[in-house]
XYZ file of C-alpha atoms in Angstrom:
716
model
C -0.097 -0.144 0.091
C 2.259 2.726 -1.038
C 3.337 5.324 -3.820
C 6.542 6.390 -4.842
C 5.735 9.851 -4.839
C 8.427 12.719 -5.899
C 6.067 15.460 -5.151
C 7.900 18.835 -4.449
C 6.656 20.915 -1.533
C 6.513 24.400 -1.403
C 10.228 25.550 -0.839
C 10.449 28.289 1.629
C 13.851 29.218 3.315
C 16.940 30.660 2.093
C 17.911 31.046 5.421
C 20.969 29.192 6.809
C 21.297 26.844 9.761
C 21.840 28.734 13.616
C 25.462 27.904 14.503
C 25.621 25.417 16.826
C 26.942 27.595 19.636
C 23.684 29.605 19.059
C 21.760 26.327 19.654
C 23.763 25.797 22.953
C 23.269 29.314 23.918
C 19.442 29.197 23.157
C 18.688 25.786 24.516
C 21.280 24.581 26.438
C 21.508 27.503 28.659
C 19.069 30.061 27.295
C 20.945 32.806 29.506
C 19.109 35.753 28.010
C 15.509 34.246 28.139
C 13.126 35.142 30.991
C 12.050 32.951 33.632
C 8.360 32.151 33.364
C 7.637 29.796 36.211
C 10.247 28.336 38.565
C 9.137 25.867 41.376
C 11.718 24.103 43.742
C 12.913 21.306 41.249
C 11.632 22.787 37.982
C 12.103 26.018 35.520
C 9.752 26.674 32.658
C 11.011 29.413 30.291
C 9.209 30.229 26.938
C 10.612 30.418 24.014
C 10.348 33.562 23.093
C 11.976 34.114 19.456
C 9.895 30.823 18.519
C 6.543 31.958 20.289
C 6.616 35.215 18.685
C 6.677 33.715 15.450
C 4.266 31.287 15.403
C 1.119 33.786 14.923
C 2.467 34.419 11.705
C 2.620 31.312 10.688
C -0.388 30.584 11.707
C -1.934 32.995 9.435
C -0.134 31.224 6.640
C -0.374 27.830 7.683
C -3.533 27.510 10.151
C -3.041 26.311 13.891
C -0.807 24.024 15.172
C -1.722 20.250 15.708
C 1.059 18.478 16.201
C 4.466 19.051 17.056
C 8.118 17.237 17.260
C 11.219 18.869 19.019
C 14.590 18.095 18.796
C 17.870 19.346 16.884
C 15.077 21.202 15.243
C 11.362 21.947 15.380
C 8.761 20.651 13.374
C 5.073 22.229 13.592
C 2.244 20.484 11.582
C -1.106 22.661 10.902
C -4.600 22.028 10.744
C -3.977 22.969 7.050
C -1.769 19.625 6.129
C 1.676 21.491 6.421
C 4.448 20.829 8.523
C 6.759 23.382 8.969
C 10.769 22.887 9.924
C 12.327 25.780 11.745
C 15.030 26.315 14.159
C 14.687 27.584 18.081
C 14.602 31.350 16.811
C 11.761 30.619 14.511
C 13.496 30.693 11.497
C 11.613 28.564 8.695
C 14.027 25.824 6.961
C 11.451 24.301 5.055
C 7.782 23.976 4.679
C 6.202 20.590 3.459
C 2.773 19.822 1.835
C 0.595 21.957 0.335
C -2.878 23.270 1.793
C -4.690 21.613 -1.493
C -3.174 17.757 -0.866
C -5.409 15.393 -0.145
C -3.645 14.519 3.065
C -5.557 16.782 5.457
C -4.846 17.757 9.011
C -1.409 16.547 10.327
C -1.764 14.589 13.509
C 1.375 13.600 14.251
C 5.086 14.083 13.526
C 8.541 12.676 14.162
C 12.352 13.211 12.828
C 14.244 10.272 12.052
C 17.770 9.650 14.409
C 20.260 11.720 12.208
C 17.181 14.918 11.826
C 17.855 14.103 7.694
C 14.156 12.521 7.570
C 10.527 13.324 8.526
C 7.703 11.214 9.222
C 4.120 12.533 8.799
C 0.611 11.105 9.991
C -2.344 12.942 8.253
C -5.971 13.341 10.148
C -7.193 11.579 6.615
C -4.795 8.631 7.540
C -2.178 9.349 4.889
C 1.517 8.550 5.940
C 4.102 10.595 4.544
C 7.993 10.307 4.925
C 9.620 13.563 3.763
C 13.118 14.560 2.986
C 12.786 18.068 4.364
C 15.785 19.333 3.505
C 14.889 18.896 -0.132
C 11.633 19.594 0.460
C 10.529 16.352 -1.146
C 8.504 13.388 -0.548
C 10.148 9.822 0.007
C 7.228 7.366 0.453
C 3.500 8.128 0.730
C 1.178 5.162 2.443
C -2.451 6.026 0.965
C -5.430 5.160 3.493
C -7.637 2.218 2.507
C -9.888 2.403 -0.395
C -13.081 0.309 -1.090
C -11.683 -0.612 -4.214
C -8.465 -2.277 -2.324
C -8.314 -6.166 -1.917
C -8.621 -7.600 1.290
C -5.043 -8.447 1.439
C -3.901 -4.863 1.439
C -2.575 -3.064 4.508
C -3.619 0.517 5.333
C -4.982 2.805 7.887
C -8.820 3.366 7.286
C -9.708 6.341 5.371
C -10.484 9.686 7.365
C -9.211 8.245 10.738
C -6.532 10.508 12.221
C -3.070 8.534 12.480
C -2.064 9.561 16.259
C 1.911 7.838 16.314
C 4.647 7.618 13.751
C 8.174 6.594 14.700
C 11.111 5.796 13.107
C 12.587 2.340 14.083
C 16.049 2.540 15.454
C 18.728 4.684 13.512
C 17.060 4.008 10.265
C 15.296 6.228 7.847
C 13.348 3.486 5.863
C 11.908 1.566 8.767
C 8.737 3.225 10.742
C 5.805 2.556 12.186
C 1.917 4.399 12.360
C -0.880 3.890 14.326
C -4.660 5.471 13.606
C -7.147 6.405 16.226
C -9.296 3.304 15.050
C -6.592 0.621 16.819
C -4.417 -0.325 13.385
C -0.541 -0.431 13.849
C 1.363 -0.667 11.005
C 5.124 -1.553 9.874
C 6.400 0.500 7.086
C 9.854 -0.366 4.995
C 11.050 1.032 2.293
C 13.115 -0.793 -0.114
C 15.759 0.569 -2.196
C 16.701 -1.750 -5.513
C 16.080 -0.694 -9.270
C 12.839 0.726 -8.128
C 11.873 2.568 -4.776
C 8.796 0.057 -3.074
C 7.417 -0.009 0.375
C 5.829 -2.874 2.347
C 3.340 -2.447 4.841
C 2.801 -4.733 7.227
C 0.144 -5.030 10.306
C 1.409 -5.306 13.978
C -2.078 -4.769 15.677
C -5.858 -4.480 14.226
C -8.801 -3.841 16.138
C -10.507 -6.736 17.410
C -14.474 -7.277 17.875
C -13.544 -5.954 21.518
C -14.078 -2.623 22.753
C -9.939 -2.208 23.189
C -8.514 0.709 22.689
C -5.261 1.851 21.330
C -3.447 4.004 23.384
C -0.083 4.461 21.981
C 2.390 2.588 19.662
C 5.943 3.454 19.728
C 9.149 2.180 18.107
C 12.631 2.016 20.085
C 14.630 4.454 18.678
C 18.502 4.714 18.735
C 19.936 6.276 21.828
C 23.549 6.815 20.407
C 25.122 3.577 21.158
C 24.641 0.037 19.572
C 23.076 -2.292 21.247
C 21.949 -6.131 20.883
C 18.506 -4.984 20.591
C 19.034 -2.996 17.323
C 18.636 -5.830 15.266
C 15.030 -6.737 16.606
C 13.325 -3.087 15.597
C 11.381 -3.325 18.449
C 7.676 -2.136 18.767
C 5.781 -1.573 21.536
C 2.005 -1.480 20.950
C -0.275 -0.636 24.300
C -4.296 -0.803 24.282
C -6.641 -1.081 27.100
C -6.296 -4.652 27.589
C -2.737 -5.771 26.566
C 0.562 -4.485 26.377
C 2.094 -6.157 23.428
C 5.996 -6.064 22.234
C 6.969 -6.982 18.885
C 9.968 -7.556 16.804
C 9.898 -6.224 12.990
C 13.169 -7.162 11.729
C 13.412 -10.486 9.811
C 9.583 -10.937 10.281
C 7.123 -9.771 12.525
C 7.331 -11.752 15.930
C 5.765 -11.279 19.149
C 8.343 -10.983 22.222
C 6.303 -10.029 25.021
C 2.406 -9.841 26.184
C 1.024 -8.557 29.477
C -2.325 -8.314 30.224
C -4.168 -4.990 31.820
C -4.260 -5.477 35.510
C -6.475 -2.710 37.142
C -5.323 -1.221 40.270
C -6.969 -2.346 43.391
C -8.992 -0.558 45.892
C -7.602 -0.228 49.711
C -6.066 -3.492 50.873
C -8.431 -5.678 49.602
C -7.144 -7.149 46.201
C -10.413 -8.733 45.011
C -12.062 -5.154 44.841
C -11.037 -3.601 41.724
C -11.738 -0.306 40.219
C -14.066 -0.384 37.319
C -11.808 0.446 34.342
C -13.804 0.273 31.728
C -16.425 2.982 33.665
C -14.000 5.930 33.949
C -11.945 7.816 30.836
C -9.430 5.840 29.698
C -5.751 6.706 29.913
C -2.391 5.140 29.154
C 0.613 6.173 27.742
C 4.337 4.216 26.868
C 7.874 5.494 26.293
C 11.114 3.915 25.683
C 14.468 4.708 27.209
C 17.044 3.555 24.287
C 20.511 1.933 25.209
C 23.249 4.545 26.028
C 26.367 5.266 27.769
C 26.138 6.874 31.214
C 29.070 8.683 32.297
C 30.155 8.681 36.140
C 31.686 11.437 37.461
C 35.214 11.638 38.011
C 37.460 11.717 41.355
C 40.802 11.627 42.379
C 40.832 8.269 43.287
C 37.851 6.920 40.718
C 38.523 7.817 37.399
C 35.644 8.018 34.897
C 33.981 5.101 33.468
C 31.358 5.073 30.614
C 28.749 2.065 31.545
C 26.532 0.588 28.868
C 22.809 0.585 29.701
C 20.226 -1.876 28.105
C 16.830 -0.189 26.926
C 14.090 -0.249 29.142
C 10.431 0.348 28.857
C 8.087 2.493 30.858
C 4.041 2.420 30.398
C 0.795 3.239 32.377
C -2.682 1.867 32.364
C -5.001 4.488 34.479
C -2.921 5.370 37.611
C -0.444 2.213 37.448
C 2.802 2.994 35.925
C 5.312 -0.271 35.292
C 9.052 -0.079 34.049
C 10.605 -3.319 32.182
C 14.253 -3.999 31.704
C 15.291 -5.595 28.523
C 17.630 -8.696 29.833
C 20.644 -10.415 27.373
C 21.398 -13.782 29.165
C 24.713 -14.491 26.972
C 26.576 -14.211 23.826
C 26.730 -10.341 24.048
C 29.864 -8.449 23.950
C 30.434 -6.264 27.630
C 29.206 -2.984 26.428
C 26.056 -4.784 25.157
C 27.050 -4.764 21.205
C 25.592 -7.447 19.019
C 27.728 -10.445 17.834
C 25.754 -10.998 15.320
C 24.465 -14.299 16.816
C 20.865 -15.417 15.999
C 20.841 -17.242 19.207
C 21.810 -14.124 21.329
C 19.124 -12.221 20.010
C 16.876 -15.332 21.006
C 17.542 -14.843 24.496
C 16.266 -11.346 25.056
C 13.553 -11.105 27.855
C 11.380 -8.572 29.743
C 11.637 -8.345 33.521
C 9.610 -5.999 35.527
C 11.716 -3.609 37.655
C 9.416 -1.214 39.330
C 5.832 -0.242 39.890
C 3.784 2.639 41.177
C 0.716 3.906 41.812
C 0.140 7.660 40.533
C -2.190 10.042 42.376
C -4.294 10.438 39.225
C -4.694 8.820 35.641
C -1.322 9.182 33.692
C -1.860 10.583 30.458
C 1.977 11.178 29.502
C 5.379 9.716 29.999
C 8.724 10.281 28.841
C 12.198 8.753 30.140
C 14.350 12.127 30.768
C 17.363 10.220 32.404
C 18.527 6.813 33.473
C 16.134 5.408 35.966
C 14.603 8.796 36.134
C 10.896 9.111 34.431
C 8.513 12.136 33.849
C 5.292 11.809 33.891
C 1.778 13.809 33.581
C -1.440 13.434 35.255
C -4.970 14.227 33.773
C -4.868 17.783 35.615
C -1.516 18.248 33.857
C 1.060 17.937 37.240
C 4.169 16.764 36.251
C 5.909 14.009 38.690
C 9.509 12.869 38.466
C 9.463 8.995 39.245
C 13.135 7.436 40.114
C 12.829 3.815 39.109
C 15.727 2.228 40.890
C 15.083 4.592 44.210
C 11.122 4.235 43.956
C 10.507 7.615 45.135
C 8.192 10.131 43.391
C 8.794 13.817 43.494
C 6.497 16.302 42.322
C 8.371 19.168 40.121
C 5.652 21.474 38.783
C 2.355 22.016 37.372
C 2.301 22.197 33.599
C 3.841 25.578 32.126
C 1.635 29.009 31.721
C -1.230 28.133 29.572
C -2.634 24.814 29.439
C -1.004 22.061 27.052
C -3.588 21.256 24.405
C -4.119 17.549 23.815
C -5.855 16.069 20.783
C -8.819 14.394 21.287
C -8.692 11.476 17.937
C -9.458 8.444 19.928
C -12.416 10.064 21.266
C -13.395 11.188 17.785
C -12.596 7.954 15.767
C -14.435 5.484 18.561
C -16.783 7.833 20.633
C -15.042 6.076 23.928
C -14.459 8.481 26.880
C -10.531 8.607 26.588
C -7.727 11.086 27.467
C -6.744 13.301 25.175
C -3.213 12.564 23.824
C -0.521 14.445 24.648
C 2.272 12.710 22.572
C 2.326 15.655 20.150
C 1.949 18.376 22.576
C 5.131 17.748 24.890
C 8.606 16.004 23.946
C 11.972 15.228 25.850
C 15.078 16.217 24.345
C 18.895 15.638 26.038
C 16.854 16.166 29.482
C 14.643 18.987 28.752
C 10.944 19.160 28.199
C 9.438 20.825 25.467
C 5.532 21.604 25.413
C 3.481 24.070 23.171
C 0.606 25.439 25.497
C -2.104 27.310 24.311
C -2.167 28.487 20.556
C 1.132 29.812 19.793
C 3.586 29.564 23.167
C 6.031 27.303 23.423
C 8.195 26.468 26.617
C 11.234 24.503 27.547
C 11.568 23.137 30.824
C 13.930 21.628 32.912
C 15.111 20.010 36.389
C 16.890 22.528 38.384
C 20.164 20.963 39.372
C 21.094 20.877 42.897
C 23.491 24.244 43.300
C 20.514 25.855 41.493
C 17.620 25.043 44.025
C 20.002 26.178 46.485
C 20.754 29.375 44.702
C 17.072 30.055 44.283
C 16.044 29.634 47.899
C 19.123 32.264 48.624
C 17.704 34.721 46.170
C 14.467 34.766 48.269
C 16.228 35.040 51.275
C 15.277 31.495 52.797
C 18.732 30.986 54.029
C 17.567 28.424 56.753
C 15.783 26.382 54.057
C 18.725 26.658 52.091
C 21.191 25.047 54.855
C 18.808 22.387 55.607
C 18.218 21.074 51.919
C 22.010 21.302 51.325
C 22.361 19.227 54.679
C 19.828 16.612 53.387
C 22.242 16.785 49.780
C 25.167 15.880 52.137
C 23.307 13.014 53.626
C 21.457 11.956 50.824
C 18.342 11.918 52.476
C 16.450 14.418 50.608
C 13.299 11.649 49.558
C 13.532 13.790 46.227
C 14.875 13.983 42.970
C 18.759 15.192 42.708
C 20.107 16.609 39.760
C 23.738 16.576 39.641
C 24.891 14.318 42.530
C 25.602 10.667 42.762
C 22.231 8.816 43.192
C 22.154 5.521 45.101
C 20.170 3.417 47.453
C 20.385 4.430 50.812
C 21.169 0.636 51.845
C 23.655 0.661 49.022
C 26.591 1.519 51.408
C 28.966 2.765 48.405
C 31.881 4.532 49.937
C 33.023 6.214 47.053
C 29.421 7.697 45.993
C 28.862 8.931 49.539
C 32.788 10.442 49.561
C 32.125 11.854 45.998
C 28.748 13.798 47.528
C 30.541 14.896 50.572
C 33.134 16.630 48.876
C 30.558 18.171 45.932
C 28.002 19.163 48.399
C 30.262 20.302 51.745
C 32.182 23.273 50.244
C 28.733 24.737 48.994
C 27.198 24.031 52.646
C 29.765 26.097 54.608
C 29.542 28.813 52.367
C 25.508 28.598 52.457
C 26.234 29.043 56.294
C 28.596 32.091 56.633
C 26.402 33.989 53.784
C 23.380 33.156 56.334
C 25.433 34.069 59.445
C 26.205 37.452 57.461
C 22.653 38.708 56.558
C 21.443 37.351 59.839
C 23.437 39.656 62.029
C 23.840 42.420 60.008
C 20.136 42.798 60.892
C 19.469 44.208 64.052
C 15.686 43.667 64.049
C 16.051 40.046 63.660
C 13.886 38.511 65.670
C 14.951 35.582 68.391
C 12.875 32.889 67.134
C 14.713 33.340 63.874
C 18.316 33.219 65.584
C 17.635 30.322 67.341
C 16.773 28.458 63.958
C 19.485 29.653 62.135
C 21.727 28.287 65.464
C 20.040 24.905 65.539
C 20.584 24.112 61.495
C 24.181 24.970 62.000
C 24.545 23.106 64.717
C 23.468 20.208 62.649
C 24.945 21.040 59.892
C 28.376 21.252 61.569
C 27.474 17.581 62.899
C 26.450 16.181 59.887
C 30.258 17.470 58.488
C 31.771 16.709 61.558
C 33.161 20.410 60.749
C 33.444 21.318 64.626
C 36.095 24.093 64.139
C 33.138 26.189 62.084
C 30.714 25.545 64.765
C 32.795 26.722 67.771
C 34.477 29.581 65.828
C 32.782 30.987 63.213
C 29.019 30.232 64.362
C 30.411 31.062 67.981
C 31.818 34.600 67.374
C 28.520 35.779 65.597
C 26.452 34.490 68.650
C 28.988 35.695 71.552
C 29.189 39.371 70.937
C 25.893 39.632 72.817
C 25.045 38.007 75.746
C 21.470 37.244 75.341
C 22.016 35.982 71.920
C 25.231 33.825 73.591
C 22.555 32.007 75.583
C 20.883 31.503 72.544
C 23.807 29.498 71.080
C 24.635 27.838 74.576
C 20.650 26.328 74.440
C 20.791 25.461 71.082
C 23.925 23.084 71.475
C 22.575 21.791 74.881
C 20.594 19.258 73.747
C 23.483 17.630 71.404
C 25.639 17.857 74.538
C 22.744 15.434 76.530
C 22.560 13.514 73.326
C 26.411 13.023 73.137
C 26.713 14.425 69.891
C 29.081 16.779 71.438
C 31.151 15.245 73.746
C 33.983 18.227 73.878
C 33.794 22.209 74.165
C 36.631 24.600 73.834
C 37.263 26.490 76.811
C 36.168 29.515 76.084
C 32.741 28.066 75.049
C 32.809 26.013 78.180
C 33.775 29.000 80.336
C 30.520 31.223 78.610
C 28.623 28.395 80.059
C 29.756 28.242 83.284
C 29.221 31.664 83.564
C 26.056 32.060 81.629
C 24.173 29.176 83.628
C 25.828 29.499 86.530
C 24.215 33.021 86.804
C 20.426 31.971 86.227
C 19.047 30.097 89.211
C 17.024 28.445 86.496
C 19.939 26.915 84.585
C 22.034 25.941 87.576
C 20.675 22.278 87.449
C 21.347 22.085 83.824
C 24.562 23.083 84.162
C 25.220 20.224 86.246
C 23.663 17.881 83.867
C 25.695 19.764 80.733
C 29.087 18.899 82.512
C 28.392 15.317 83.484
C 27.895 15.006 79.639
C 31.075 16.336 78.398
C 34.704 15.205 78.469
C 36.851 17.270 80.737
C 40.350 16.646 80.150
C 43.327 18.523 82.122
C 44.506 21.573 79.985
C 40.925 21.711 77.937
C 39.032 23.798 80.607
C 39.225 26.417 83.183
C 39.434 24.007 86.631
C 39.435 26.319 89.207
C 36.156 27.971 87.423
C 34.164 24.647 86.856
C 35.179 23.590 90.228
C 34.314 26.540 92.027
C 30.884 26.835 90.198
C 30.295 23.377 91.052
C 31.175 24.423 95.088
C 28.938 27.481 94.807
C 25.807 25.610 93.777
C 26.291 22.500 95.576
C 26.719 20.550 92.207
C 28.501 17.601 94.089
C 28.057 15.020 91.397
C 29.555 17.142 88.819
C 32.310 18.200 91.281
C 33.256 14.487 92.112
C 33.004 13.784 88.175
C 35.578 16.737 87.510
C 38.309 15.930 90.222
C 37.994 11.989 89.061
C 38.742 12.798 85.234
C 41.795 15.414 86.642
C 43.388 12.083 87.603
C 42.924 12.593 91.848
C 40.125 10.099 92.985
C 40.895 11.235 96.853
C 40.411 15.026 96.660
C 36.204 14.832 96.332
C 35.694 13.084 98.815
C 38.198 15.452 101.099
C 36.706 18.529 99.733
C 33.024 17.339 99.935
C 33.096 16.680 103.327
C 35.058 19.770 103.936
C 32.647 21.516 102.120
C 29.873 19.822 103.993
C 31.428 20.397 107.867
C 31.812 23.819 107.028
C 27.781 24.596 107.289
C 26.521 25.756 110.422
C 24.457 22.593 110.626
C 26.310 20.061 109.242
C 26.227 18.162 112.526
C 22.846 16.861 111.185
C 21.765 14.111 109.565
C 19.754 15.688 107.195
C 22.724 17.938 106.420
C 24.823 15.265 105.127
C 22.409 12.850 103.212
C 19.350 15.811 102.290
C 16.476 17.132 103.398
C 13.051 16.876 102.401
C 13.495 19.907 100.313
C 16.925 19.086 98.940
C 17.560 16.975 96.007
C 18.887 13.733 97.249
C 20.999 13.269 93.924
C 23.272 15.851 95.177
C 22.966 15.631 98.852
C 26.952 15.091 99.859
C 26.271 12.090 101.621
C 24.734 10.352 99.141
C 27.250 11.547 96.298
C 30.278 10.601 98.484
C 28.826 7.030 98.927
C 27.970 6.338 95.538
C 31.476 7.615 94.501
C 33.459 5.357 96.791
C 31.391 2.145 95.728
C 31.560 2.864 91.996
C 35.708 3.497 92.363
C 36.294 0.635 94.589
C 35.011 -1.401 92.064
C 37.318 0.150 89.258
C 33.830 1.992 88.055
C 33.760 5.381 86.833
C 31.403 7.698 88.654
C 28.567 8.418 87.990
C 28.195 6.251 84.503
C 29.363 3.232 86.063
C 31.647 2.177 83.112
C 34.891 0.708 83.812
C 38.056 2.839 84.421
C 40.735 2.139 81.765
C 43.379 1.038 81.689
C 42.989 -1.892 84.633
C 46.271 -0.631 86.493
C 44.621 2.899 86.651
C 41.411 1.217 87.893
C 43.410 -0.774 90.511
C 45.193 2.288 91.491
C 42.155 4.240 92.133
C 40.503 1.656 94.087
C 43.770 1.220 96.652
C 44.218 4.963 97.027
C 40.084 5.073 97.830
C 40.308 2.358 100.074
C 43.442 3.388 102.334
C 41.239 6.602 102.549
């Protein structure tokens, strides 16, 4: 069912291609394009040059009905023309004619090298164009009443909803129509150019709806699956994967499994009583480049293709596996046996909050999908975590209701021809004439965005999550790993990348906060808390005890905020030592406030106090003054003198006027029994004689020291 046509389309553009540098500036960087909509994870920018040219084009060629974006842009129109432009809106070629019988353009797709373009039309035609020359390569017409029963083609006046080239070929492609037909086309060039058309799927007697059909495209890396020419067909009842090279053959088939309600697996949602929704996306084979470090050089790892598809709210991911006789890089070995051992393995499933109407891979193990309310999510298939990255760009994305028009079924519109992904960027046609490009923000950009909004504490908290690898969200630009993988090399690389940025954020936050004298105490406490947590996470005590403390010590009230902030970390054991300056400040501050005296004793009990690291006289005087005898005994023992606490406590107790009474030694009804001199001495003697450290009861090490302390106390 073909015609070898050489119809010349209307040549339009004499403009030269935009330089590669200009393309990178406009698309990869977009430095001069204003941000239209930015969320925590995603940034939308309007392609202003292209969007401004579209209204002028629409006056000539009609409204946009299909699009495909990659190295260049193809726009199909309702008048049956395909316009190829660059991202500056400069027309490269115009394909077709308003007087042709093709009808409105319903689907377009470029070949892997962007030299050929295949277009599907609302009348059932499928045309392959050499768009640079403006000529047709082949035309597949719809079925006619006079055709014999064995002729393959799409029904007349039924829109072709999907087209695509198979692998790197410009002569093998597929097309599918809203009525349920999926066709495989092969252009054969010998003495004469002919084309064979083979049906891959036809509508049966049931009410199955064809959601999508897509060939496995070329991903820039040679793989054994290239020799198969794989095509996936998704209907409301089945997912089918077929090979098209050397004869059509089914390689995988999976029946639809409606999602369940609650915990009762027997109760299934009535899939047939709600709008139909389904989509699929191939991830071609490619090489992923790892980040190089001083100890771990960069390496390129080959990946095999994957297939993601959805039924309603359920998302499924299949991985293609090759059992043996395949090169280490996945390249084919020209062995039919190796091709026969291709298998599909279910690797991940997920339940979205709404019906999924579009999905596309944007990176290895990272799937972008959109729900029926045009909310966009990112699903990391390996980590099994989902992140809502944004809503649709300004202006809604217009889907095409081809299935509903052809079958009358209550199906969701198709968005395949309105949204595309290329080089990790999302492209979308919104409204009638606006084209937007969006991308996930890198981790550094997310932090800079928070700083620009003066959300310094949020920026430090997010950076700390990056450092620890515990954000639970999509993170772009950092090594990804499972939380339980224990990959030390990945963790070391992540710490090296994030650590310096985290320190920079804390310093900027301290400068900004302390330059404003009207900052509230709650903000001061929040900043101190997040700085303490970040410094401890990085094990950077010098920053915590130097730069952070120096900012707070200039004001006595703010210094107390700092000390109270580190207090729970001392009690939990996260902070075991304090520099003399901070320890002395804590003794003075807490000792001057009656409500904080007891807390001072608990803090000193949890700190490691070594000779020469603190002001001994100040600490002992404070303990004696506030009758913190337990802390007093522990400090003396840490100094290596097990006898002095007993003598000093007894001497202090006997100096009281009423110390001759039993209550003065062992505590009265109104006293704290834990700090009563008699109880402290007896507990202290009991532990030290048994070779235990007071008051936690841990063994005194080394053993010779324990024996020496025990002998001295026993002799006393």
